[in-house]
Amino acid sequence: MMIFRQIISKSGGCATYIFGCTQAGELFVVDPRYEMVDEIVRLAQDLGNMKIAYIIDTHTHADHLSGVKKLQALTNANIYYHEESQVKFKVERIKDGEEIKAGNVKIKVIHTPGHTPDSISVLVYDKRRDDSWNEPWAVLTGDTLFVGGVGRIDIGGENAEENLYYSLAKLKGLPDYVEIYPTHTAGSVCGVGISGKPSSTIGFEKRFNTLFRINEKDEFINRVREVKISKPKEFDEYIRKNLEGVI
């Protein structure tokens, strides 16, 4: 059986995902917030002492402290970042299209830069629902695509607007029924117009998400550039600490 849990922080709208296969006894943890690590460990224990085996950050977070190093110290799990990441501690560097399997659960990495250069989205597959492993049922979109919004681009580096356009095009190419689970809900400063709803589908966002439904590149870039949001002063400090790794 597949386990899938979403934990949303009490402040900042941060979402962490814990999922895996009971047969394999292994769990993936995606985007653990530092303050939520103890809760994540307790959940793994409550699920029958399942092993936290894979820890993934979808990007270098700017609005909160990542809990990847703290969680690794408690579980001895591997940490995964995209190969573009500038983290200064030891991690497994994953590439676009790379897959990891744990029993009946598989993930596939999609490089989706724009919000940050190292941003990824994570496709989730359940073999019990599709023996062929060809049909994802969900995608964890990090801060690339939100319910009702898209990621801010002022920390995205060179050509952030164009990169975000092509990243969203990759997600737009997924089947409409694929569920999306972003790393933030309403209350986050990582995007504009983010809904309080914690999940959606590709099809719903293509119809109702103002920026996601734009197909023409120049129009998208112009609209994204029109969005003016101030950069919180704590962003640079969080980025520095997350690149160094906090335990």
GROMACS .gro file of N, CA and C in nm, residues 52-209:
model
  474
   52ILE      N    1   1.271   0.640   0.702
   52ILE     CA    2   1.288   0.757   0.616
   52ILE      C    3   1.418   0.737   0.540
   53ALA      N    4   1.407   0.710   0.411
   53ALA     CA    5   1.524   0.670   0.331
   53ALA      C    6   1.569   0.776   0.232
   54TYR      N    7   1.478   0.866   0.194
   54TYR     CA    8   1.508   0.965   0.089
   54TYR      C    9   1.457   1.102   0.133
   55ILE      N   10   1.547   1.199   0.142
   55ILE     CA   11   1.511   1.336   0.182
   55ILE      C   12   1.541   1.427   0.063
   56ILE      N   13   1.440   1.500   0.017
   56ILE     CA   14   1.454   1.582  -0.104
   56ILE      C   15   1.411   1.725  -0.075
   57ASP      N   16   1.494   1.820  -0.115
   57ASP     CA   17   1.450   1.960  -0.121
   57ASP      C   18   1.427   1.995  -0.267
   58THR      N   19   1.311   2.052  -0.297
   58THR     CA   20   1.280   2.086  -0.436
   58THR      C   21   1.360   2.206  -0.485
   59HIS      N   22   1.419   2.280  -0.392
   59HIS     CA   23   1.505   2.393  -0.429
   59HIS      C   24   1.567   2.448  -0.302
   60THR      N   25   1.657   2.546  -0.318
   60THR     CA   26   1.713   2.615  -0.203
   60THR      C   27   1.610   2.715  -0.152
   61HIS      N   28   1.556   2.689  -0.035
   61HIS     CA   29   1.446   2.769   0.017
   61HIS      C   30   1.496   2.905   0.067
   62ALA      N   31   1.413   3.008   0.047
   62ALA     CA   32   1.450   3.144   0.086
   62ALA      C   33   1.364   3.197   0.200
   63ASP      N   34   1.252   3.130   0.230
   63ASP     CA   35   1.159   3.185   0.328
   63ASP      C   36   1.159   3.112   0.461
   64HIS      N   37   1.235   3.003   0.472
   64HIS     CA   38   1.240   2.928   0.597
   64HIS      C   39   1.366   2.841   0.601
   65LEU      N   40   1.397   2.791   0.718
   65LEU     CA   41   1.510   2.700   0.732
   65LEU      C   42   1.471   2.560   0.688
   66SER      N   43   1.552   2.500   0.604
   66SER     CA   44   1.530   2.362   0.562
   66SER      C   45   1.570   2.267   0.675
   67GLY      N   46   1.495   2.159   0.687
   67GLY     CA   47   1.526   2.060   0.790
   67GLY      C   48   1.601   1.939   0.738
   68VAL      N   49   1.658   1.947   0.616
   68VAL     CA   50   1.717   1.827   0.557
   68VAL      C   51   1.834   1.774   0.639
   69LYS      N   52   1.921   1.862   0.688
   69LYS     CA   53   2.038   1.817   0.763
   69LYS      C   54   1.998   1.761   0.900
   70LYS      N   55   1.905   1.827   0.965
   70LYS     CA   56   1.857   1.778   1.094
   70LYS      C   57   1.790   1.642   1.079
   71LEU      N   58   1.708   1.627   0.975
   71LEU     CA   59   1.640   1.500   0.952
   71LEU      C   60   1.740   1.390   0.917
   72GLN      N   61   1.842   1.424   0.840
   72GLN     CA   62   1.944   1.324   0.806
   72GLN      C   63   2.018   1.278   0.931
   73ALA      N   64   2.048   1.372   1.022
   73ALA     CA   65   2.119   1.336   1.145
   73ALA      C   66   2.040   1.237   1.229
   74LEU      N   67   1.907   1.243   1.220
   74LEU     CA   68   1.822   1.155   1.299
   74LEU      C   69   1.793   1.022   1.228
   75THR      N   70   1.807   1.018   1.097
   75THR     CA   71   1.763   0.900   1.020
   75THR      C   72   1.873   0.835   0.937
   76ASN      N   73   1.981   0.907   0.912
   76ASN     CA   74   2.090   0.859   0.825
   76ASN      C   75   2.045   0.839   0.681
   77ALA      N   76   1.940   0.909   0.641
   77ALA     CA   77   1.890   0.901   0.503
   77ALA      C   78   1.976   0.986   0.410
   78ASN      N   79   1.973   0.956   0.281
   78ASN     CA   80   2.041   1.038   0.182
   78ASN      C   81   1.960   1.164   0.153
   79ILE      N   82   2.032   1.273   0.127
   79ILE     CA   83   1.970   1.400   0.088
   79ILE      C   84   1.990   1.419  -0.061
   80TYR      N   85   1.884   1.466  -0.129
   80TYR     CA   86   1.888   1.484  -0.274
   80TYR      C   87   1.857   1.628  -0.311
   81TYR      N   88   1.943   1.686  -0.396
   81TYR     CA   89   1.921   1.817  -0.457
   81TYR      C   90   1.950   1.805  -0.606
   82HIS      N   91   1.893   1.895  -0.685
   82HIS     CA   92   1.928   1.898  -0.826
   82HIS      C   93   2.075   1.934  -0.842
   83GLU      N   94   2.134   1.887  -0.950
   83GLU     CA   95   2.277   1.907  -0.973
   83GLU      C   96   2.315   2.055  -0.986
   84GLU      N   97   2.219   2.144  -1.012
   84GLU     CA   98   2.248   2.287  -1.020
   84GLU      C   99   2.262   2.351  -0.882
   85SER      N  100   2.226   2.278  -0.778
   85SER     CA  101   2.228   2.335  -0.643
   85SER      C  102   2.369   2.374  -0.601
   86GLN      N  103   2.378   2.482  -0.524
   86GLN     CA  104   2.507   2.530  -0.474
   86GLN      C  105   2.528   2.496  -0.326
   87VAL      N  106   2.454   2.397  -0.275
   87VAL     CA  107   2.471   2.360  -0.134
   87VAL      C  108   2.615   2.318  -0.108
   88LYS      N  109   2.662   2.347   0.014
   88LYS     CA  110   2.802   2.325   0.048
   88LYS      C  111   2.824   2.199   0.131
   89PHE      N  112   2.720   2.120   0.151
   89PHE     CA  113   2.735   1.995   0.225
   89PHE      C  114   2.709   1.877   0.132
   90LYS      N  115   2.741   1.759   0.181
   90LYS     CA  116   2.734   1.640   0.096
   90LYS      C  117   2.589   1.601   0.068
   91VAL      N  118   2.555   1.591  -0.061
   91VAL     CA  119   2.422   1.547  -0.104
   91VAL      C  120   2.435   1.458  -0.226
   92GLU      N  121   2.328   1.388  -0.258
   92GLU     CA  122   2.319   1.317  -0.385
   92GLU      C  123   2.263   1.416  -0.487
   93ARG      N  124   2.334   1.435  -0.596
   93ARG     CA  125   2.292   1.533  -0.696
   93ARG      C  126   2.216   1.462  -0.809
   94ILE      N  127   2.090   1.500  -0.826
   94ILE     CA  128   2.003   1.432  -0.920
   94ILE      C  129   1.982   1.517  -1.045
   95LYS      N  130   1.956   1.449  -1.156
   95LYS     CA  131   1.943   1.513  -1.285
   95LYS      C  132   1.798   1.507  -1.334
   96ASP      N  133   1.769   1.590  -1.433
   96ASP     CA  134   1.639   1.587  -1.498
   96ASP      C  135   1.612   1.447  -1.554
   97GLY      N  136   1.498   1.390  -1.523
   97GLY     CA  137   1.460   1.259  -1.573
   97GLY      C  138   1.503   1.143  -1.484
   98GLU      N  139   1.581   1.171  -1.381
   98GLU     CA  140   1.629   1.063  -1.293
   98GLU      C  141   1.514   1.006  -1.210
   99GLU      N  142   1.519   0.875  -1.186
   99GLU     CA  143   1.413   0.806  -1.114
   99GLU      C  144   1.468   0.737  -0.989
  100ILE      N  145   1.383   0.726  -0.888
  100ILE     CA  146   1.414   0.648  -0.768
  100ILE      C  147   1.291   0.563  -0.737
  101LYS      N  148   1.314   0.434  -0.712
  101LYS     CA  149   1.205   0.342  -0.680
  101LYS      C  150   1.220   0.291  -0.537
  102ALA      N  151   1.106   0.276  -0.471
  102ALA     CA  152   1.100   0.215  -0.338
  102ALA      C  153   0.976   0.128  -0.334
  103GLY      N  154   0.992  -0.001  -0.359
  103GLY     CA  155   0.877  -0.089  -0.364
  103GLY      C  156   0.783  -0.053  -0.477
  104ASN      N  157   0.658  -0.027  -0.444
  104ASN     CA  158   0.556   0.007  -0.545
  104ASN      C  159   0.548   0.156  -0.575
  105VAL      N  160   0.640   0.233  -0.518
  105VAL     CA  161   0.639   0.378  -0.537
  105VAL      C  162   0.763   0.420  -0.615
  106LYS      N  163   0.743   0.509  -0.711
  106LYS     CA  164   0.854   0.563  -0.789
  106LYS      C  165   0.839   0.714  -0.799
  107ILE      N  166   0.955   0.783  -0.798
  107ILE     CA  167   0.953   0.926  -0.829
  107ILE      C  168   1.038   0.950  -0.953
  108LYS      N  169   1.005   1.057  -1.024
  108LYS     CA  170   1.084   1.100  -1.139
  108LYS      C  171   1.104   1.251  -1.128
  109VAL      N  172   1.228   1.295  -1.145
  109VAL     CA  173   1.265   1.435  -1.128
  109VAL      C  174   1.245   1.512  -1.258
  110ILE      N  175   1.183   1.630  -1.247
  110ILE     CA  176   1.174   1.724  -1.359
  110ILE      C  177   1.245   1.851  -1.317
  111HIS      N  178   1.346   1.892  -1.393
  111HIS     CA  179   1.414   2.019  -1.363
  111HIS      C  180   1.324   2.133  -1.407
  112THR      N  181   1.281   2.216  -1.313
  112THR     CA  182   1.187   2.325  -1.342
  112THR      C  183   1.241   2.458  -1.287
  113PRO      N  184   1.351   2.509  -1.344
  113PRO     CA  185   1.408   2.635  -1.296
  113PRO      C  186   1.320   2.754  -1.328
  114GLY      N  187   1.350   2.863  -1.262
  114GLY     CA  188   1.274   2.986  -1.280
  114GLY      C  189   1.258   3.055  -1.147
  115HIS      N  190   1.195   2.988  -1.052
  115HIS     CA  191   1.189   3.042  -0.916
  115HIS      C  192   1.329   3.045  -0.857
  116THR      N  193   1.403   2.936  -0.873
  116THR     CA  194   1.546   2.929  -0.844
  116THR      C  195   1.610   2.845  -0.955
  117PRO      N  196   1.741   2.857  -0.976
  117PRO     CA  197   1.805   2.777  -1.081
  117PRO      C  198   1.802   2.628  -1.054
  118ASP      N  199   1.794   2.589  -0.926
  118ASP     CA  200   1.799   2.446  -0.891
  118ASP      C  201   1.662   2.385  -0.865
  119SER      N  202   1.555   2.456  -0.901
  119SER     CA  203   1.420   2.407  -0.871
  119SER      C  204   1.388   2.279  -0.947
  120ILE      N  205   1.324   2.186  -0.878
  120ILE     CA  206   1.274   2.064  -0.941
  120ILE      C  207   1.128   2.044  -0.904
  121SER      N  208   1.058   1.966  -0.986
  121SER     CA  209   0.928   1.911  -0.952
  121SER      C  210   0.944   1.760  -0.948
  122VAL      N  211   0.861   1.695  -0.869
  122VAL     CA  212   0.877   1.551  -0.845
  122VAL      C  213   0.749   1.478  -0.884
  123LEU      N  214   0.757   1.399  -0.990
  123LEU     CA  215   0.644   1.315  -1.030
  123LEU      C  216   0.637   1.193  -0.938
  124VAL      N  217   0.515   1.157  -0.899
  124VAL     CA  218   0.494   1.043  -0.809
  124VAL      C  219   0.411   0.937  -0.880
  125TYR      N  220   0.461   0.814  -0.878
  125TYR     CA  221   0.396   0.699  -0.942
  125TYR      C  222   0.364   0.593  -0.837
  126ASP      N  223   0.254   0.523  -0.856
  126ASP     CA  224   0.214   0.413  -0.769
  126ASP      C  225   0.187   0.290  -0.856
  127LYS      N  226   0.272   0.190  -0.847
  127LYS     CA  227   0.261   0.072  -0.932
  127LYS      C  228   0.130  -0.003  -0.910
  128ARG      N  229   0.074   0.006  -0.790
  128ARG     CA  230  -0.053  -0.062  -0.762
  128ARG      C  231  -0.167   0.000  -0.841
  129ARG      N  232  -0.149   0.123  -0.886
  129ARG     CA  233  -0.252   0.190  -0.966
  129ARG      C  234  -0.221   0.184  -1.114
  130ASP      N  235  -0.094   0.156  -1.149
  130ASP     CA  236  -0.055   0.148  -1.290
  130ASP      C  237   0.069   0.060  -1.301
  131ASP      N  238   0.050  -0.065  -1.342
  131ASP     CA  239   0.160  -0.161  -1.351
  131ASP      C  240   0.271  -0.117  -1.445
  132SER      N  241   0.240  -0.031  -1.540
  132SER     CA  242   0.339   0.007  -1.641
  132SER      C  243   0.437   0.113  -1.591
  133TRP      N  244   0.408   0.175  -1.477
  133TRP     CA  245   0.489   0.286  -1.424
  133TRP      C  246   0.487   0.408  -1.517
  134ASN      N  247   0.397   0.414  -1.614
  134ASN     CA  248   0.398   0.522  -1.712
  134ASN      C  249   0.305   0.639  -1.677
  135GLU      N  250   0.215   0.618  -1.583
  135GLU     CA  251   0.113   0.720  -1.554
  135GLU      C  252   0.132   0.777  -1.414
  136PRO      N  253   0.189   0.898  -1.403
  136PRO     CA  254   0.200   0.959  -1.270
  136PRO      C  255   0.062   1.001  -1.221
  137TRP      N  256   0.042   0.992  -1.090
  137TRP     CA  257  -0.086   1.039  -1.037
  137TRP      C  258  -0.072   1.175  -0.970
  138ALA      N  259   0.051   1.216  -0.939
  138ALA     CA  260   0.069   1.345  -0.872
  138ALA      C  261   0.204   1.403  -0.910
  139VAL      N  262   0.217   1.535  -0.890
  139VAL     CA  263   0.346   1.602  -0.906
  139VAL      C  264   0.360   1.702  -0.793
  140LEU      N  265   0.474   1.692  -0.724
  140LEU     CA  266   0.508   1.789  -0.619
  140LEU      C  267   0.582   1.903  -0.689
  141THR      N  268   0.522   2.020  -0.694
  141THR     CA  269   0.568   2.127  -0.781
  141THR      C  270   0.660   2.228  -0.713
  142GLY      N  271   0.698   2.204  -0.588
  142GLY     CA  272   0.786   2.297  -0.520
  142GLY      C  273   0.728   2.437  -0.520
  143ASP      N  274   0.812   2.536  -0.558
  143ASP     CA  275   0.764   2.674  -0.570
  143ASP      C  276   0.757   2.717  -0.715
  144THR      N  277   0.745   2.620  -0.807
  144THR     CA  278   0.731   2.652  -0.949
  144THR      C  279   0.586   2.683  -0.983
  145LEU      N  280   0.496   2.594  -0.943
  145LEU     CA  281   0.352   2.611  -0.969
  145LEU      C  282   0.276   2.595  -0.838
  146PHE      N  283   0.196   2.696  -0.807
  146PHE     CA  284   0.109   2.692  -0.689
  146PHE      C  285  -0.036   2.673  -0.732
  147VAL      N  286  -0.119   2.644  -0.636
  147VAL     CA  287  -0.263   2.651  -0.661
  147VAL      C  288  -0.298   2.799  -0.672
  148GLY      N  289  -0.331   2.843  -0.793
  148GLY     CA  290  -0.369   2.983  -0.815
  148GLY      C  291  -0.256   3.077  -0.850
  149GLY      N  292  -0.132   3.031  -0.850
  149GLY     CA  293  -0.021   3.121  -0.877
  149GLY      C  294   0.102   3.048  -0.928
  150VAL      N  295   0.210   3.122  -0.949
  150VAL     CA  296   0.338   3.066  -0.989
  150VAL      C  297   0.445   3.128  -0.901
  151GLY      N  298   0.567   3.071  -0.905
  151GLY     CA  299   0.673   3.117  -0.819
  151GLY      C  300   0.726   3.255  -0.855
  152ARG      N  301   0.774   3.327  -0.754
  152ARG     CA  302   0.837   3.457  -0.779
  152ARG      C  303   0.970   3.435  -0.850
  153ILE      N  304   1.015   3.535  -0.925
  153ILE     CA  305   1.133   3.516  -1.010
  153ILE      C  306   1.254   3.597  -0.968
  154ASP      N  307   1.242   3.679  -0.862
  154ASP     CA  308   1.352   3.770  -0.829
  154ASP      C  309   1.472   3.701  -0.765
  155ILE      N  310   1.459   3.572  -0.733
  155ILE     CA  311   1.574   3.496  -0.683
  155ILE      C  312   1.610   3.385  -0.782
  156GLY      N  313   1.558   3.395  -0.903
  156GLY     CA  314   1.573   3.289  -1.002
  156GLY      C  315   1.696   3.295  -1.087
  157GLY      N  316   1.776   3.402  -1.071
  157GLY     CA  317   1.897   3.412  -1.150
  157GLY      C  318   1.872   3.462  -1.291
  158GLU      N  319   1.972   3.444  -1.377
  158GLU     CA  320   1.965   3.494  -1.514
  158GLU      C  321   1.855   3.424  -1.594
  159ASN      N  322   1.780   3.500  -1.672
  159ASN     CA  323   1.672   3.449  -1.757
  159ASN      C  324   1.564   3.376  -1.677
  160ALA      N  325   1.538   3.423  -1.556
  160ALA     CA  326   1.441   3.355  -1.469
  160ALA      C  327   1.302   3.349  -1.532
  161GLU      N  328   1.258   3.459  -1.595
  161GLU     CA  329   1.123   3.461  -1.652
  161GLU      C  330   1.109   3.358  -1.763
  162GLU      N  331   1.210   3.353  -1.852
  162GLU     CA  332   1.204   3.258  -1.962
  162GLU      C  333   1.214   3.115  -1.911
  163ASN      N  334   1.301   3.094  -1.813
  163ASN     CA  335   1.314   2.959  -1.755
  163ASN      C  336   1.184   2.914  -1.691
  164LEU      N  337   1.118   3.006  -1.621
  164LEU     CA  338   0.991   2.970  -1.557
  164LEU      C  339   0.886   2.936  -1.662
  165TYR      N  340   0.885   3.011  -1.771
  165TYR     CA  341   0.790   2.983  -1.880
  165TYR      C  342   0.806   2.840  -1.930
  166TYR      N  343   0.931   2.801  -1.958
  166TYR     CA  344   0.954   2.666  -2.011
  166TYR      C  345   0.930   2.558  -1.905
  167SER      N  346   0.957   2.590  -1.780
  167SER     CA  347   0.930   2.495  -1.673
  167SER      C  348   0.780   2.469  -1.659
  168LEU      N  349   0.702   2.576  -1.664
  168LEU     CA  350   0.557   2.562  -1.656
  168LEU      C  351   0.503   2.488  -1.778
  169ALA      N  352   0.568   2.507  -1.893
  169ALA     CA  353   0.526   2.434  -2.013
  169ALA      C  354   0.545   2.283  -1.994
  170LYS      N  355   0.652   2.244  -1.926
  170LYS     CA  356   0.672   2.102  -1.896
  170LYS      C  357   0.557   2.048  -1.811
  171LEU      N  358   0.519   2.124  -1.709
  171LEU     CA  359   0.410   2.080  -1.622
  171LEU      C  360   0.277   2.081  -1.697
  172LYS      N  361   0.259   2.179  -1.785
  172LYS     CA  362   0.136   2.190  -1.863
  172LYS      C  363   0.119   2.069  -1.956
  173GLY      N  364   0.230   2.005  -1.990
  173GLY     CA  365   0.224   1.888  -2.078
  173GLY      C  366   0.183   1.760  -2.008
  174LEU      N  367   0.170   1.765  -1.875
  174LEU     CA  368   0.123   1.647  -1.802
  174LEU      C  369  -0.027   1.629  -1.823
  175PRO      N  370  -0.079   1.507  -1.805
  175PRO     CA  371  -0.223   1.486  -1.817
  175PRO      C  372  -0.302   1.574  -1.721
  176ASP      N  373  -0.419   1.617  -1.764
  176ASP     CA  374  -0.500   1.708  -1.682
  176ASP      C  375  -0.537   1.650  -1.547
  177TYR      N  376  -0.546   1.517  -1.538
  177TYR     CA  377  -0.590   1.455  -1.412
  177TYR      C  378  -0.481   1.452  -1.306
  178VAL      N  379  -0.356   1.479  -1.342
  178VAL     CA  380  -0.246   1.471  -1.245
  178VAL      C  381  -0.267   1.575  -1.135
  179GLU      N  382  -0.260   1.529  -1.011
  179GLU     CA  383  -0.278   1.617  -0.896
  179GLU      C  384  -0.150   1.696  -0.871
  180ILE      N  385  -0.164   1.822  -0.832
  180ILE     CA  386  -0.046   1.901  -0.797
  180ILE      C  387  -0.045   1.932  -0.648
  181TYR      N  388   0.074   1.922  -0.591
  181TYR     CA  389   0.096   1.949  -0.449
  181TYR      C  390   0.216   2.043  -0.437
  182PRO      N  391   0.193   2.173  -0.419
  182PRO     CA  392   0.303   2.269  -0.408
  182PRO      C  393   0.363   2.271  -0.268
  183THR      N  394   0.476   2.340  -0.256
  183THR     CA  395   0.544   2.350  -0.127
  183THR      C  396   0.489   2.462  -0.040
  184HIS      N  397   0.400   2.544  -0.096
  184HIS     CA  398   0.338   2.650  -0.016
  184HIS      C  399   0.190   2.666  -0.050
  185THR      N  400   0.115   2.705   0.050
  185THR     CA  401  -0.024   2.747   0.032
  185THR      C  402  -0.033   2.894   0.070
  186ALA      N  403  -0.154   2.947   0.081
  186ALA     CA  404  -0.173   3.088   0.114
  186ALA      C  405  -0.098   3.124   0.242
  187GLY      N  406  -0.043   3.244   0.244
  187GLY     CA  407   0.037   3.289   0.357
  187GLY      C  408   0.185   3.293   0.324
  188SER      N  409   0.223   3.233   0.213
  188SER     CA  410   0.362   3.232   0.170
  188SER      C  411   0.396   3.358   0.092
  189VAL      N  412   0.523   3.398   0.101
  189VAL     CA  413   0.572   3.513   0.024
  189VAL      C  414   0.648   3.466  -0.099
  190CYS      N  415   0.638   3.338  -0.133
  190CYS     CA  416   0.714   3.284  -0.246
  190CYS      C  417   0.642   3.297  -0.379
  191GLY      N  418   0.523   3.355  -0.379
  191GLY     CA  419   0.448   3.377  -0.501
  191GLY      C  420   0.334   3.472  -0.475
  192VAL      N  421   0.259   3.503  -0.579
  192VAL     CA  422   0.146   3.596  -0.568
  192VAL      C  423   0.018   3.522  -0.606
  193GLY      N  424  -0.090   3.551  -0.534
  193GLY     CA  425  -0.220   3.493  -0.567
  193GLY      C  426  -0.234   3.348  -0.527
  194ILE      N  427  -0.153   3.303  -0.432
  194ILE     CA  428  -0.157   3.162  -0.391
  194ILE      C  429  -0.286   3.134  -0.316
  195SER      N  430  -0.353   3.028  -0.355
  195SER     CA  431  -0.480   2.989  -0.293
  195SER      C  432  -0.456   2.922  -0.157
  196GLY      N  433  -0.559   2.927  -0.074
  196GLY     CA  434  -0.554   2.854   0.053
  196GLY      C  435  -0.579   2.706   0.035
  197LYS      N  436  -0.620   2.667  -0.084
  197LYS     CA  437  -0.645   2.526  -0.112
  197LYS      C  438  -0.511   2.454  -0.124
  198PRO      N  439  -0.491   2.343  -0.055
  198PRO     CA  440  -0.358   2.281  -0.050
  198PRO      C  441  -0.321   2.194  -0.169
  199SER      N  442  -0.414   2.170  -0.260
  199SER     CA  443  -0.382   2.087  -0.378
  199SER      C  444  -0.477   2.122  -0.490
  200SER      N  445  -0.444   2.074  -0.610
  200SER     CA  446  -0.528   2.100  -0.727
  200SER      C  447  -0.497   1.993  -0.830
  201THR      N  448  -0.529   2.021  -0.956
  201THR     CA  449  -0.491   1.934  -1.067
  201THR      C  450  -0.433   2.020  -1.178
  202ILE      N  451  -0.358   1.957  -1.266
  202ILE     CA  452  -0.304   2.029  -1.381
  202ILE      C  453  -0.417   2.092  -1.463
  203GLY      N  454  -0.523   2.016  -1.487
  203GLY     CA  455  -0.634   2.065  -1.567
  203GLY      C  456  -0.703   2.184  -1.506
  204PHE      N  457  -0.725   2.182  -1.375
  204PHE     CA  458  -0.791   2.294  -1.308
  204PHE      C  459  -0.706   2.420  -1.317
  205GLU      N  460  -0.573   2.405  -1.295
  205GLU     CA  461  -0.485   2.521  -1.301
  205GLU      C  462  -0.474   2.577  -1.442
  206LYS      N  463  -0.477   2.489  -1.543
  206LYS     CA  464  -0.472   2.537  -1.682
  206LYS      C  465  -0.595   2.622  -1.714
  207ARG      N  466  -0.703   2.598  -1.646
  207ARG     CA  467  -0.825   2.674  -1.673
  207ARG      C  468  -0.837   2.800  -1.587
  208PHE      N  469  -0.795   2.791  -1.460
  208PHE     CA  470  -0.826   2.901  -1.368
  208PHE      C  471  -0.705   2.977  -1.313
  209ASN      N  472  -0.584   2.926  -1.333
  209ASN     CA  473  -0.464   2.994  -1.284
  209ASN      C  474  -0.422   3.099  -1.388
   0.00000   0.00000   0.00000
